[in-house]
Amino acid sequence: MTRVDVHKVREVEVAALAWLSAHRGDFALGDDALTADGQVDLTWKPLGELAQTCASVREHTAPDDPLHACLSDLLGFAWQQTGRGELFLRLQELEPFATYPLEVYSVFAGAGLRHDGYEAAAATVARTRGWRQTEQEPTRRLGLLKAEGRSGIHRPERAHQALRRTWLGGLPEPWTFERSAGYALTHVVFHLTDWGRTPDGLPPDLADYLAHWLPPWLDTCLDARMWDLGCELLVVAASSPRPPDAAMFQDAWTRIARAQHETGALPVEGPDPREDDAAAAEPDFLHCYHSTLMAAFAAALTIERLTGGFDDDRAPYTGDMHGQGVPG
């Protein structure tokens, strides 16, 4: 019977979080974060993804684990970057009907970090027809409904309706899977399972479908050296109510560990740095921050799922956290 080397998966997680800690300044909001022509994908998006990953991984990390303090530190840094929520209120004034401020804010609200003034302002806008009729792709619509719920906004539109309009919700022909569909399906699962917290949030028909087709999709992505999407699919595998396949996990984590740079960064895609001189240099921030976040997230969920919780193989780990740049 195949066994997964949990210690190796843990090493990927530790190295990834060490890199994120060392590069947290790259997630800081610049002066353009509150300008009309600011690039949201280069400001709020990375910061929100840092917060989401740290909040989610912390949920799957024992309080006495040194990584728990590291995750709390990074989450606190992200919250401070928002002025402890004050910048969301300013964004609300600048772009009343933009949804991304609420989507990012909801990450903090879900972690218990709230700003009453922003929530009141957002709730007022959410009562308008203009907000309710905002046109979005189904996967993002599902995410917005979940974000509203975490932020205390509740309205009649049901998540089930949005779900069945998504690519995954329609149970498509498996051969139609490609990159954009892959990212769409992973985020549907993230929303339904509250980022790995509630595997039972996945409807039975979707769980059955993924149990059958996720392994070949993951194998295809890793063959194509798509490390970022591969890690997202590993999160889906670890979040599924079905027992994970050990052989699939072992093969996937062997390949991801080889693709991880010695600094802990994982490129979005590309050749093995041990086999390609051009890939040996550390990738730049924008080409590795998200995949490194996903590596840490996937590793945490994989370990918890395979060990049954905090009290098994996680606790005995004795690697040098401090030497990796992770605060203890």
PDB file of C-alpha atoms in Angstrom, residues 71-180:
ATOM      1  CA  LEU A  71       0.594  32.530   9.978  1.00  0.00           C
ATOM      2  CA  SER A  72      -0.899  34.835  12.595  1.00  0.00           C
ATOM      3  CA  ASP A  73       1.957  37.283  12.012  1.00  0.00           C
ATOM      4  CA  LEU A  74       1.367  37.345   8.255  1.00  0.00           C
ATOM      5  CA  LEU A  75      -2.397  37.710   8.699  1.00  0.00           C
ATOM      6  CA  GLY A  76      -1.841  40.566  11.153  1.00  0.00           C
ATOM      7  CA  PHE A  77       0.500  42.229   8.670  1.00  0.00           C
ATOM      8  CA  ALA A  78      -2.159  42.026   5.953  1.00  0.00           C
ATOM      9  CA  TRP A  79      -4.803  43.513   8.265  1.00  0.00           C
ATOM     10  CA  GLN A  80      -2.488  46.380   9.215  1.00  0.00           C
ATOM     11  CA  GLN A  81      -1.981  47.099   5.507  1.00  0.00           C
ATOM     12  CA  THR A  82      -5.720  47.815   5.243  1.00  0.00           C
ATOM     13  CA  GLY A  83      -5.530  50.318   8.098  1.00  0.00           C
ATOM     14  CA  ARG A  84      -7.310  47.720  10.237  1.00  0.00           C
ATOM     15  CA  GLY A  85     -10.212  47.883   7.806  1.00  0.00           C
ATOM     16  CA  GLU A  86     -10.344  51.662   7.345  1.00  0.00           C
ATOM     17  CA  LEU A  87      -9.118  51.509   3.741  1.00  0.00           C
ATOM     18  CA  PHE A  88     -12.128  49.388   2.779  1.00  0.00           C
ATOM     19  CA  LEU A  89     -14.393  52.252   3.811  1.00  0.00           C
ATOM     20  CA  ARG A  90     -12.368  54.626   1.635  1.00  0.00           C
ATOM     21  CA  LEU A  91     -12.612  52.178  -1.271  1.00  0.00           C
ATOM     22  CA  GLN A  92     -16.371  52.061  -0.738  1.00  0.00           C
ATOM     23  CA  GLU A  93     -16.515  55.828  -1.216  1.00  0.00           C
ATOM     24  CA  LEU A  94     -14.325  55.705  -4.340  1.00  0.00           C
ATOM     25  CA  GLU A  95     -15.993  52.701  -6.006  1.00  0.00           C
ATOM     26  CA  PRO A  96     -19.400  52.054  -4.373  1.00  0.00           C
ATOM     27  CA  PHE A  97     -20.342  49.196  -6.705  1.00  0.00           C
ATOM     28  CA  ALA A  98     -16.977  47.455  -7.002  1.00  0.00           C
ATOM     29  CA  THR A  99     -17.206  43.981  -5.493  1.00  0.00           C
ATOM     30  CA  TYR A 100     -13.514  43.308  -4.869  1.00  0.00           C
ATOM     31  CA  PRO A 101     -13.324  45.362  -1.628  1.00  0.00           C
ATOM     32  CA  LEU A 102     -16.032  43.218  -0.031  1.00  0.00           C
ATOM     33  CA  GLU A 103     -14.480  40.025  -1.389  1.00  0.00           C
ATOM     34  CA  VAL A 104     -11.132  40.902   0.204  1.00  0.00           C
ATOM     35  CA  TYR A 105     -12.692  42.266   3.399  1.00  0.00           C
ATOM     36  CA  SER A 106     -14.695  39.083   3.916  1.00  0.00           C
ATOM     37  CA  VAL A 107     -11.452  37.143   4.310  1.00  0.00           C
ATOM     38  CA  PHE A 108     -10.578  39.212   7.351  1.00  0.00           C
ATOM     39  CA  ALA A 109     -14.153  39.108   8.670  1.00  0.00           C
ATOM     40  CA  GLY A 110     -14.065  35.322   8.460  1.00  0.00           C
ATOM     41  CA  ALA A 111     -10.931  35.414  10.630  1.00  0.00           C
ATOM     42  CA  GLY A 112     -12.627  37.643  13.214  1.00  0.00           C
ATOM     43  CA  LEU A 113     -11.098  40.950  12.019  1.00  0.00           C
ATOM     44  CA  ARG A 114     -13.965  43.360  11.378  1.00  0.00           C
ATOM     45  CA  HIS A 115     -14.675  47.025  10.717  1.00  0.00           C
ATOM     46  CA  ASP A 116     -18.218  48.015  11.706  1.00  0.00           C
ATOM     47  CA  GLY A 117     -18.249  51.197   9.621  1.00  0.00           C
ATOM     48  CA  TYR A 118     -17.346  49.395   6.422  1.00  0.00           C
ATOM     49  CA  GLU A 119     -19.849  46.612   7.041  1.00  0.00           C
ATOM     50  CA  ALA A 120     -22.644  49.163   7.513  1.00  0.00           C
ATOM     51  CA  ALA A 121     -21.693  50.984   4.310  1.00  0.00           C
ATOM     52  CA  ALA A 122     -21.397  47.751   2.341  1.00  0.00           C
ATOM     53  CA  ALA A 123     -24.772  46.540   3.597  1.00  0.00           C
ATOM     54  CA  THR A 124     -26.391  49.770   2.402  1.00  0.00           C
ATOM     55  CA  VAL A 125     -25.001  49.370  -1.123  1.00  0.00           C
ATOM     56  CA  ALA A 126     -25.928  45.668  -1.165  1.00  0.00           C
ATOM     57  CA  ARG A 127     -29.590  46.598  -0.756  1.00  0.00           C
ATOM     58  CA  THR A 128     -29.621  48.416  -4.098  1.00  0.00           C
ATOM     59  CA  ARG A 129     -30.844  46.906  -7.344  1.00  0.00           C
ATOM     60  CA  GLY A 130     -27.607  48.011  -8.972  1.00  0.00           C
ATOM     61  CA  TRP A 131     -25.597  45.774  -6.641  1.00  0.00           C
ATOM     62  CA  ARG A 132     -27.952  42.820  -6.891  1.00  0.00           C
ATOM     63  CA  GLN A 133     -27.865  42.941 -10.694  1.00  0.00           C
ATOM     64  CA  THR A 134     -24.074  43.186 -10.997  1.00  0.00           C
ATOM     65  CA  GLU A 135     -23.105  40.953 -13.923  1.00  0.00           C
ATOM     66  CA  GLN A 136     -20.458  38.375 -13.034  1.00  0.00           C
ATOM     67  CA  GLU A 137     -19.257  34.971 -14.122  1.00  0.00           C
ATOM     68  CA  PRO A 138     -21.059  32.262 -12.114  1.00  0.00           C
ATOM     69  CA  THR A 139     -17.974  31.159 -10.160  1.00  0.00           C
ATOM     70  CA  ARG A 140     -17.267  34.684  -8.968  1.00  0.00           C
ATOM     71  CA  ARG A 141     -20.960  35.196  -8.245  1.00  0.00           C
ATOM     72  CA  LEU A 142     -20.852  32.196  -5.959  1.00  0.00           C
ATOM     73  CA  GLY A 143     -17.797  33.641  -4.239  1.00  0.00           C
ATOM     74  CA  LEU A 144     -19.474  37.027  -3.789  1.00  0.00           C
ATOM     75  CA  LEU A 145     -22.508  35.434  -2.142  1.00  0.00           C
ATOM     76  CA  LYS A 146     -20.198  33.635   0.271  1.00  0.00           C
ATOM     77  CA  ALA A 147     -18.294  36.891   0.909  1.00  0.00           C
ATOM     78  CA  GLU A 148     -21.541  38.690   1.688  1.00  0.00           C
ATOM     79  CA  GLY A 149     -22.506  36.014   4.201  1.00  0.00           C
ATOM     80  CA  ARG A 150     -19.160  36.267   6.023  1.00  0.00           C
ATOM     81  CA  SER A 151     -19.602  40.050   6.166  1.00  0.00           C
ATOM     82  CA  GLY A 152     -23.090  39.907   7.674  1.00  0.00           C
ATOM     83  CA  ILE A 153     -25.005  40.601   4.446  1.00  0.00           C
ATOM     84  CA  HIS A 154     -27.850  38.210   3.678  1.00  0.00           C
ATOM     85  CA  ARG A 155     -30.187  38.379   0.686  1.00  0.00           C
ATOM     86  CA  PRO A 156     -32.570  36.065  -1.172  1.00  0.00           C
ATOM     87  CA  GLU A 157     -30.263  34.904  -3.974  1.00  0.00           C
ATOM     88  CA  ARG A 158     -29.202  31.353  -3.210  1.00  0.00           C
ATOM     89  CA  ALA A 159     -25.743  29.956  -3.695  1.00  0.00           C
ATOM     90  CA  HIS A 160     -27.249  26.758  -5.138  1.00  0.00           C
ATOM     91  CA  GLN A 161     -28.541  28.683  -8.147  1.00  0.00           C
ATOM     92  CA  ALA A 162     -25.138  30.196  -8.822  1.00  0.00           C
ATOM     93  CA  LEU A 163     -23.434  26.831  -8.331  1.00  0.00           C
ATOM     94  CA  ARG A 164     -25.394  25.084 -11.050  1.00  0.00           C
ATOM     95  CA  ARG A 165     -24.381  27.761 -13.554  1.00  0.00           C
ATOM     96  CA  THR A 166     -20.675  27.136 -12.975  1.00  0.00           C
ATOM     97  CA  TRP A 167     -18.529  24.819 -15.100  1.00  0.00           C
ATOM     98  CA  LEU A 168     -18.194  22.255 -12.319  1.00  0.00           C
ATOM     99  CA  GLY A 169     -21.826  22.547 -11.259  1.00  0.00           C
ATOM    100  CA  GLY A 170     -22.907  21.450 -14.729  1.00  0.00           C
ATOM    101  CA  LEU A 171     -20.879  18.195 -14.512  1.00  0.00           C
ATOM    102  CA  PRO A 172     -19.318  18.777 -17.955  1.00  0.00           C
ATOM    103  CA  GLU A 173     -17.712  16.214 -20.216  1.00  0.00           C
ATOM    104  CA  PRO A 174     -14.335  15.519 -18.547  1.00  0.00           C
ATOM    105  CA  TRP A 175     -12.420  15.957 -21.796  1.00  0.00           C
ATOM    106  CA  THR A 176     -13.467  19.645 -21.843  1.00  0.00           C
ATOM    107  CA  PHE A 177     -11.160  20.322 -18.883  1.00  0.00           C
ATOM    108  CA  GLU A 178      -8.494  22.970 -19.591  1.00  0.00           C
ATOM    109  CA  ARG A 179      -6.673  25.695 -17.666  1.00  0.00           C
ATOM    110  CA  SER A 180      -9.513  28.187 -17.200  1.00  0.00           C
TER     111      SER A 180
END
